């Protein structure tokens, strides 16, 4: 197939005279872009017509809102759907809607190319309908590369540079495409003359392994430790075996950022689980007690969850040298891809220490935490303990499941109860922490791997944002998936519970009903209206059977679970100030005060041993 023409379908034929839009689609195809998430409009009619002429070789996924397209393009890369994500939207309002999803990609370092329709060149500057200054609007989110197409001869070098930059810098790039130029005749081979470019569509190589001298220095730092901790993030994805081997060699415990969850097997006794506000007590202890720290592909920003400065000597590995040493005063910074860098570091480290008291201490703390969390999940609530739903799901997860997690209390229960293991895929809006990400992620994951089961874990606030609408997208496409299992758990507590708990613990003020209470919606009934399956849960005894039915269903399922809004969501270290603030909120007449007391605030806080950090 020529890179200068759109990819033909099996029964399709090439247009006699390819258009600029055909050339754009063709050139993107040569970079691996074969799926476009978006919503149509007259500003991109030329591109959608070109996609139609590919007879299915390039796929347009019609979502319900452009924000979903941005999230889905980001998730397309995260779930292994391809090297580049692509969002295609029309001018003005379409491009504005897209921004939030693109910022998710930018902040989580996912390579995404955005194609933005725009006012015809002849009408620019005339106050035309939907005319927005897209170059100004996208200056931040697409700061890596942003350009407007002004002449057909630019297509080749603009597309090549947008794709190359997105891949090399793992960021968002954008092309502004005036509507009239899209239908102009293509110039696939610009003249060999001054002012024209002949660019390459061959991807650039990436840094792999740091110099040996730096690896030796890193090994010297790490070898001297008796209590080694590791923190792994999304940069360690694809290096699972190397992470396991180096943890064994160092006798280390391993904590994970949420984006790096699938880099380790969470059933291992030395894996302490999530770190940060939603993390585990063993991860908090791991960081507080270690004397060496190895950070692999993580930029977790909560500095209070790292060891106190001066306590641990530290080494960091990241593909992007600009991200090194930003969160902790590291001694050795290794710029390189995690997998070959860890492999090279293993050769420098030599034999491991064997069984140690530190490893035994980590295993004991982790085992005790897991037992305690299961006990907490089985405590009674009104009507259902949300943690029970996650604990029960963990016992039933298929080996090849894909998980999409939204931002809110669902994230906390996922982090503490779901033990991801090799073969699974899982992701979320890890840095933007945007509500409404799980359903677009779920859709994108399912298009990337239509033969694998998927579970989306969503709060009712996020479900009301865009989930109810994107269920229409599920209904539109699910019959084309080889495995129809697409399970959506909605935690229906009629409360923006994460915000409510933040307000209690940080402000000392009660939950504000006008701000945080949500309508009670029959999510399962909406699923049934769309021809999907719906389940309703309002009794803990129903939970096991509901999961069994949902994971064996012949069509997508929505589980509407009525859960307790007063379920306590506490960080791994609950400070005295947070305890006082929460108690103050209760005393000031929090509408959930009875539930908070019933759920055992005083006894629960005491088990977390609130303390000031005085190191």
XYZ file of C-alpha atoms in Angstrom:
615
model
C 0.000 0.000 0.000
C 1.359 3.408 -0.904
C 1.716 5.921 1.904
C 0.381 8.575 -0.482
C -3.132 7.210 -0.902
C -5.851 6.177 1.549
C -5.858 2.496 2.483
C -8.393 0.820 0.165
C -10.953 -1.632 1.449
C -11.190 -5.122 0.092
C -14.000 -4.090 -2.241
C -13.162 -0.379 -2.349
C -11.455 1.547 -5.072
C -9.225 4.566 -4.883
C -10.682 7.888 -5.972
C -9.270 8.951 -9.323
C -7.977 12.142 -7.780
C -7.195 11.874 -4.051
C -8.151 14.854 -1.927
C -6.214 16.511 0.853
C -8.435 14.583 3.286
C -7.528 11.304 1.562
C -3.862 12.205 1.880
C -4.248 13.007 5.617
C -5.967 9.686 6.299
C -3.387 7.807 4.234
C -0.408 9.440 5.933
C -1.895 8.825 9.391
C -2.478 5.195 8.435
C 1.222 4.840 7.667
C 1.917 5.925 11.269
C -0.432 3.260 12.656
C -3.595 5.360 13.031
C -6.500 3.177 11.981
C -9.175 4.199 14.503
C -10.687 7.658 14.990
C -12.858 8.564 17.967
C -15.135 11.513 17.391
C -18.407 13.088 16.406
C -19.238 14.359 12.896
C -19.869 17.897 11.740
C -19.533 20.022 8.636
C -16.080 21.178 9.696
C -14.709 17.667 9.100
C -16.934 16.435 6.290
C -13.917 16.068 4.032
C -12.148 13.780 6.504
C -15.194 11.631 7.250
C -15.780 11.258 3.502
C -12.179 10.116 3.130
C -12.675 7.603 5.939
C -15.736 6.295 4.134
C -13.653 5.759 1.007
C -11.311 3.427 2.914
C -14.178 0.900 3.084
C -13.512 0.066 6.724
C -9.732 -0.073 6.714
C -9.823 3.042 8.861
C -12.574 2.992 11.495
C -14.600 5.933 12.798
C -16.073 5.356 16.271
C -19.025 7.648 16.855
C -19.281 8.571 20.533
C -21.990 10.731 22.098
C -19.813 13.694 23.044
C -16.429 14.974 21.952
C -15.061 14.810 25.509
C -15.480 11.048 25.272
C -13.457 11.076 22.056
C -10.494 12.649 23.845
C -10.612 10.176 26.728
C -11.016 7.261 24.329
C -8.062 8.372 22.197
C -5.910 8.464 25.347
C -7.170 5.063 26.488
C -6.597 3.599 23.011
C -2.862 3.767 23.697
C -3.140 2.772 27.364
C -4.960 -0.471 26.516
C -2.645 -1.354 23.628
C -4.985 -0.486 20.772
C -2.172 1.117 18.788
C 0.888 3.365 19.029
C -1.126 6.566 18.578
C -4.563 7.693 19.671
C -6.590 9.913 17.358
C -9.581 12.161 17.983
C -11.516 13.758 15.118
C -13.931 16.599 15.857
C -15.569 19.481 14.079
C -14.899 23.191 14.447
C -15.887 25.515 17.297
C -17.941 23.679 19.914
C -16.624 20.254 18.907
C -13.028 21.319 19.411
C -13.901 22.993 22.707
C -15.653 19.867 24.012
C -12.607 17.740 23.184
C -10.195 19.544 25.487
C -10.806 17.701 28.771
C -10.117 14.285 27.291
C -6.981 15.592 25.588
C -5.676 16.988 28.871
C -6.046 13.492 30.302
C -3.717 12.258 27.542
C -1.286 15.146 28.033
C -1.008 14.731 31.807
C -0.693 10.933 31.573
C 1.880 11.196 28.746
C -0.093 9.375 26.064
C 0.673 10.069 22.378
C -2.503 11.428 20.784
C -3.081 13.364 17.561
C -6.163 15.610 17.477
C -7.708 16.582 14.137
C -9.787 19.735 14.430
C -12.157 20.966 11.764
C -12.109 24.702 11.178
C -13.746 27.547 9.317
C -13.030 27.689 5.575
C -9.909 29.685 4.784
C -11.941 32.102 2.676
C -14.179 32.914 5.648
C -11.532 33.150 8.393
C -11.553 36.447 10.233
C -15.088 37.249 9.133
C -16.950 36.217 12.273
C -18.216 33.044 10.613
C -20.417 30.579 12.490
C -18.415 28.416 14.935
C -15.231 30.340 14.189
C -12.931 30.003 17.204
C -9.220 30.787 17.434
C -8.175 27.156 17.722
C -4.469 27.918 17.591
C -4.837 30.040 20.721
C -7.257 27.609 22.370
C -4.973 24.581 21.855
C -1.682 26.332 22.580
C -1.317 24.622 25.966
C -2.778 21.151 25.499
C -0.966 20.683 22.169
C 2.165 22.608 23.067
C 4.330 19.808 21.661
C 3.167 20.554 18.128
C 0.214 22.591 16.860
C -0.278 23.819 13.304
C -2.954 24.837 10.840
C -3.026 23.414 7.336
C -2.935 26.299 4.862
C -1.881 24.535 1.653
C -2.185 20.967 0.291
C 1.601 20.657 0.010
C 1.857 20.875 3.821
C -0.026 17.637 4.539
C 2.967 15.338 4.424
C 5.249 17.272 6.762
C 2.495 18.407 9.157
C 1.151 14.878 9.671
C 4.647 13.426 9.973
C 5.714 16.008 12.520
C 2.485 15.713 14.538
C 2.838 11.923 14.757
C 6.584 11.904 15.374
C 6.324 14.515 18.127
C 3.395 12.785 19.824
C 5.340 9.505 19.895
C 8.744 10.936 20.818
C 7.464 13.203 23.591
C 4.462 11.061 24.556
C 2.137 14.005 24.372
C -0.786 15.575 22.513
C -0.366 17.226 19.129
C -3.060 18.865 17.017
C -3.742 19.828 13.414
C -6.290 22.503 12.508
C -7.932 21.607 9.189
C -9.954 24.304 7.380
C -13.021 22.714 5.839
C -12.463 23.921 2.265
C -8.861 22.664 2.077
C -9.936 19.134 2.965
C -11.555 18.752 -0.473
C -8.713 20.286 -2.473
C -6.650 17.958 -4.696
C -3.871 16.248 -2.751
C -0.188 16.969 -3.335
C 1.358 13.742 -2.010
C 4.840 14.598 -3.365
C 5.729 18.268 -2.823
C 8.063 19.870 -5.384
C 11.797 19.555 -4.901
C 12.123 23.278 -4.403
C 12.823 25.990 -1.876
C 10.127 26.259 0.820
C 8.897 22.650 0.577
C 9.693 19.609 2.728
C 10.108 15.908 2.016
C 9.648 14.227 5.385
C 9.867 10.647 6.608
C 7.103 8.582 8.151
C 9.540 6.172 9.804
C 9.202 6.414 13.617
C 12.185 7.638 15.607
C 14.167 5.351 17.874
C 13.869 5.966 21.616
C 16.443 6.046 24.431
C 16.962 2.576 25.833
C 19.770 2.014 28.341
C 21.789 4.595 30.345
C 25.590 4.565 30.313
C 27.344 1.776 32.249
C 28.990 4.214 34.643
C 25.594 5.525 35.756
C 24.247 1.987 36.127
C 27.211 1.086 38.341
C 26.591 4.131 40.528
C 22.939 3.165 40.852
C 23.862 -0.397 41.799
C 26.292 0.863 44.462
C 23.571 2.991 46.039
C 20.992 0.213 46.031
C 23.322 -2.610 47.133
C 24.073 -0.865 50.410
C 20.481 -0.928 51.590
C 18.959 -3.213 54.200
C 15.392 -1.967 53.746
C 14.778 -1.344 50.054
C 11.507 0.068 48.722
C 10.398 0.302 45.108
C 7.749 2.578 43.634
C 6.578 1.602 40.151
C 4.333 3.559 37.806
C 3.094 3.350 34.251
C 6.646 3.620 32.920
C 7.187 0.086 34.232
C 4.337 -1.374 32.163
C 5.781 -4.017 29.874
C 8.607 -4.687 32.330
C 6.699 -6.897 34.759
C 9.262 -9.679 34.785
C 12.169 -7.268 35.247
C 10.374 -5.503 38.133
C 9.809 -8.876 39.812
C 13.432 -9.952 39.328
C 14.954 -6.747 40.630
C 12.605 -6.715 43.631
C 13.760 -10.238 44.431
C 17.413 -9.304 43.915
C 17.133 -6.308 46.262
C 14.817 -7.999 48.750
C 12.510 -5.031 48.186
C 8.896 -4.294 48.851
C 7.002 -2.764 45.947
C 4.343 -0.036 46.091
C 2.481 1.007 42.956
C 1.076 4.211 41.546
C -2.426 3.615 40.194
C -1.301 3.894 36.569
C 1.325 1.218 37.235
C -1.030 -1.310 38.818
C -0.528 -3.964 36.144
C 3.272 -3.796 36.390
C 3.218 -6.273 39.306
C 1.228 -9.251 40.566
C -0.740 -7.899 43.520
C -1.079 -11.359 45.039
C 2.636 -11.383 45.918
C 3.378 -10.883 49.651
C 6.023 -8.236 48.877
C 3.634 -6.101 46.815
C 2.147 -3.570 49.230
C -0.293 -2.098 46.711
C -1.317 1.459 45.990
C 0.463 4.513 47.342
C -0.937 7.950 48.165
C -4.219 9.193 49.603
C -6.035 6.106 48.332
C -3.148 3.783 49.095
C -2.571 1.072 51.637
C -1.144 1.130 55.140
C 1.709 -1.257 54.150
C 2.770 1.136 51.356
C 2.818 3.990 53.863
C 4.947 1.886 56.224
C 7.230 0.774 53.381
C 8.099 4.364 52.550
C 8.416 5.480 56.165
C 10.829 2.706 57.145
C 12.994 2.158 54.043
C 16.648 3.164 53.710
C 16.831 2.835 49.906
C 14.271 3.781 47.254
C 14.114 2.786 43.578
C 11.500 4.706 41.557
C 10.636 3.147 38.190
C 8.494 5.059 35.730
C 6.496 6.972 38.313
C 5.961 10.670 38.943
C 3.469 10.317 41.815
C 3.137 13.919 43.086
C 2.167 13.522 46.773
C 5.513 14.269 48.416
C 4.289 13.337 51.897
C 4.005 9.698 50.791
C 7.693 9.417 49.913
C 10.302 8.766 52.624
C 11.220 11.878 54.630
C 14.107 13.662 52.839
C 17.449 12.362 54.022
C 16.094 9.024 55.236
C 16.584 6.975 52.057
C 19.185 7.068 49.306
C 17.320 6.960 46.022
C 17.628 6.011 42.354
C 15.075 6.858 39.663
C 14.461 5.447 36.172
C 12.360 7.250 33.557
C 12.252 7.440 29.787
C 11.927 11.225 30.041
C 14.970 12.780 31.679
C 13.005 15.937 32.499
C 10.867 13.944 34.938
C 13.781 12.706 37.041
C 14.455 14.009 40.533
C 11.244 16.041 40.698
C 9.605 14.312 43.687
C 12.495 13.120 45.844
C 16.206 14.095 46.159
C 17.531 11.172 44.121
C 21.282 10.464 43.940
C 21.314 8.701 40.571
C 18.921 9.502 37.720
C 18.801 6.967 34.887
C 17.237 8.095 31.609
C 16.086 5.000 29.808
C 13.280 2.599 29.019
C 12.357 0.590 32.113
C 12.716 -2.912 30.719
C 16.261 -2.797 29.255
C 17.429 -0.453 32.005
C 16.288 -2.803 34.764
C 17.845 -5.728 32.900
C 21.174 -3.865 32.699
C 20.901 -2.867 36.365
C 20.391 -6.502 37.327
C 23.756 -7.362 35.773
C 25.441 -4.664 37.867
C 23.775 -5.623 41.139
C 25.162 -9.123 41.477
C 23.545 -11.777 43.731
C 20.676 -10.857 46.009
C 20.522 -10.923 49.805
C 18.208 -13.929 50.063
C 15.412 -13.997 52.669
C 15.579 -11.015 54.994
C 13.792 -9.746 58.083
C 12.706 -6.727 56.015
C 10.942 -8.908 53.455
C 9.262 -10.846 56.273
C 8.157 -7.591 57.890
C 6.649 -6.396 54.609
C 4.827 -9.682 54.081
C 3.397 -9.645 57.600
C 2.130 -6.065 57.260
C 0.662 -6.722 53.817
C -1.089 -9.911 54.892
C -2.585 -8.212 57.945
C -3.801 -5.285 55.834
C -5.470 -7.569 53.289
C -7.267 -9.497 56.026
C -8.392 -6.269 57.658
C -9.701 -4.897 54.366
C -11.706 -8.037 53.731
C -13.160 -7.744 57.234
C -14.075 -4.112 56.577
C -15.757 -5.082 53.302
C -17.917 -7.618 55.113
C -19.169 -5.187 57.749
C -22.855 -4.349 57.582
C -23.941 -1.065 55.980
C -27.101 0.708 54.860
C -28.069 -0.838 52.546
C -24.885 -2.294 50.954
C -21.239 -1.822 51.818
C -19.582 -0.590 48.577
C -16.338 -2.304 49.516
C -18.121 -5.670 49.462
C -18.808 -5.236 45.746
C -15.085 -4.817 45.044
C -13.986 -7.602 47.351
C -16.470 -9.997 45.746
C -15.417 -8.911 42.261
C -11.774 -9.567 43.091
C -12.602 -13.201 43.831
C -14.247 -13.563 40.401
C -12.062 -11.592 37.979
C -11.413 -13.433 34.706
C -7.710 -13.890 33.933
C -7.905 -11.677 30.823
C -10.234 -9.008 32.196
C -9.854 -5.325 31.370
C -10.717 -2.817 34.091
C -11.703 0.834 33.620
C -11.928 2.871 36.815
C -13.475 6.274 37.408
C -12.374 9.019 39.769
C -14.013 9.030 43.214
C -14.683 6.523 45.952
C -14.662 3.811 43.270
C -10.944 4.527 42.860
C -10.326 4.007 46.574
C -12.149 0.680 46.757
C -10.432 -0.492 43.558
C -7.016 0.439 44.951
C -7.620 -1.439 48.192
C -9.546 -4.538 47.134
C -8.726 -5.477 43.529
C -5.584 -7.577 43.180
C -4.548 -7.133 39.566
C -2.469 -9.999 38.233
C -0.471 -10.727 35.060
C -2.577 -10.847 31.907
C -5.042 -8.202 33.038
C -5.291 -4.638 31.774
C -6.414 -1.727 33.947
C -6.305 2.048 33.739
C -7.887 5.335 34.753
C -7.411 9.086 34.484
C -4.293 8.966 36.595
C -3.081 12.565 36.748
C -5.992 14.735 35.627
C -8.190 12.639 37.948
C -11.209 13.568 35.891
C -14.630 12.205 36.629
C -16.264 10.705 33.578
C -13.202 8.868 32.300
C -14.189 5.257 32.966
C -16.893 4.828 30.334
C -14.774 6.266 27.494
C -11.861 4.131 28.709
C -14.090 1.075 28.743
C -15.292 1.716 25.198
C -11.771 2.249 23.905
C -10.484 -0.883 25.648
C -13.278 -2.926 24.117
C -12.518 -1.676 20.610
C -8.837 -2.471 21.168
C -9.634 -5.993 22.423
C -13.183 -7.009 21.470
C -12.454 -10.610 22.478
C -11.807 -9.802 26.158
C -14.254 -9.169 29.040
C -14.425 -5.685 30.534
C -15.548 -4.285 33.896
C -16.062 -0.546 34.442
C -16.165 0.729 38.033
C -18.058 4.016 38.241
C -19.631 6.282 40.853
C -23.099 7.692 40.297
C -21.707 11.213 39.810
C -19.511 10.125 36.906
C -22.290 7.944 35.535
C -24.573 10.961 35.398
C -21.875 13.074 33.740
C -21.470 10.987 30.607
C -22.010 7.322 31.469
C -25.745 7.231 30.824
C -25.188 8.752 27.376
C -22.268 6.536 26.449
C -24.364 3.491 27.251
C -26.034 4.407 23.961
C -22.639 3.947 22.310
C -22.346 0.541 23.968
C -25.801 -0.363 22.632
C -24.748 0.785 19.159
C -21.606 -1.348 18.925
C -21.706 -4.311 21.322
C -23.055 -6.857 18.847
C -19.810 -6.523 16.879
C -17.650 -7.582 19.850
C -16.425 -11.198 19.912
C -16.896 -11.259 23.698
C -20.043 -9.308 24.629
C -19.175 -9.043 28.336
C -19.136 -5.357 29.263
C -20.064 -4.924 32.919
C -20.696 -1.486 34.402
C -20.871 -1.237 38.197
C -22.550 1.978 39.363
C -22.044 2.868 43.034
C -25.372 4.565 43.663
C -25.069 6.427 46.987
C -26.851 9.608 45.817
C -23.808 11.570 46.949
C -20.593 12.942 45.496
C -19.046 10.979 48.313
C -15.377 11.641 47.625
C -15.998 15.402 47.718
C -18.087 15.007 50.866
C -15.268 13.194 52.650
C -12.697 15.726 51.445
C -14.890 18.513 52.794
C -15.248 16.796 56.154
C -11.592 15.913 56.633
C -9.948 19.042 55.198
C -12.485 21.774 55.952
C -14.225 20.409 59.033
C -17.593 21.266 57.497
C -20.602 18.986 56.989
C -21.605 17.555 53.652
C -23.389 20.317 51.694
C -26.562 18.724 50.250
C -27.161 21.430 47.625
C -23.675 20.792 46.263
C -23.199 17.058 46.697
C -26.508 15.203 46.744
C -27.439 13.484 43.472
C -30.731 12.262 42.008
C -31.474 8.569 42.454
C -31.567 7.139 38.929
C -32.612 3.664 37.785
C -29.394 2.951 35.888
C -30.289 -0.712 35.450
C -33.637 0.258 33.958
C -31.972 2.595 31.458
C -29.771 -0.303 30.397
C -32.859 -2.428 29.830
C -34.458 0.308 27.708
C -31.361 0.171 25.493
C -31.614 -3.599 25.062
C -28.843 -4.328 27.564
C -29.166 -6.247 30.822
C -29.728 -4.558 34.176
C -29.180 -5.733 37.740
C -30.353 -4.028 40.938
C -28.596 -4.595 44.261
C -29.938 -3.374 47.599
C -28.955 -6.315 49.818
C -25.419 -7.619 50.488
C -26.660 -11.193 50.076
C -27.297 -10.430 46.382
C -23.724 -9.403 45.602
C -22.058 -12.763 44.792
C -24.806 -13.966 42.465
C -25.061 -10.606 40.701
C -21.363 -10.683 39.826
C -21.632 -14.306 38.662
C -24.551 -13.462 36.366
C -22.942 -10.293 35.025
C -19.652 -11.998 34.203
C -21.479 -14.788 32.363
C -24.003 -12.611 30.506
C -24.496 -12.670 26.755
C -24.703 -8.879 26.531
C -23.496 -5.776 28.392
C -24.761 -5.422 31.958
C -25.309 -2.429 34.237
C -25.303 -3.147 37.985
C -27.152 -0.449 39.919
C -25.868 -0.958 43.464
C -27.434 1.054 46.291
C -24.489 1.643 48.599
C -23.959 3.422 51.891
C -22.907 7.090 51.448
C -21.460 7.052 54.964
C -18.862 4.392 54.181
C -15.617 5.673 55.649
C -12.905 6.571 53.174
C -9.713 7.215 55.106
C -6.136 7.675 53.881
C -3.497 5.160 55.046
C -2.395 7.629 57.697
C -5.247 9.604 59.224
C -3.758 12.669 60.902
C -4.980 14.210 64.117
C -6.062 17.290 62.184
C -8.136 15.208 59.777
C -9.701 13.321 62.686
C -10.626 16.567 64.423
C -12.057 18.062 61.226
C -14.193 14.997 60.521
C -15.488 14.919 64.082
C -16.238 18.631 63.806
C -18.278 18.029 60.654
C -20.348 15.405 62.477
C -20.890 17.695 65.450
C -22.002 20.498 63.131
C -24.895 18.392 61.895
C -23.646 16.483 58.868
C -26.677 14.923 57.179
C -24.863 11.564 57.252
C -23.893 11.895 60.925
C -25.868 8.845 62.032
C -24.337 6.696 59.319
C -20.831 7.918 60.086
C -21.255 7.021 63.745
C -22.894 3.731 62.835
C -20.052 2.873 60.464
C -17.747 3.309 63.442
C -15.828 6.564 62.985
C -14.229 6.553 66.451
C -13.132 2.912 66.336
C -12.029 3.102 62.690
C -9.946 6.208 63.280
C -8.280 4.532 66.238
C -7.224 1.577 64.093
C -5.412 3.973 61.750
C -3.431 5.357 64.721
C -3.541 9.026 63.686
C -0.244 10.724 64.255
C 1.773 13.756 63.269
C 4.713 13.180 61.026
C 7.651 14.552 63.000
C 10.618 13.298 61.029
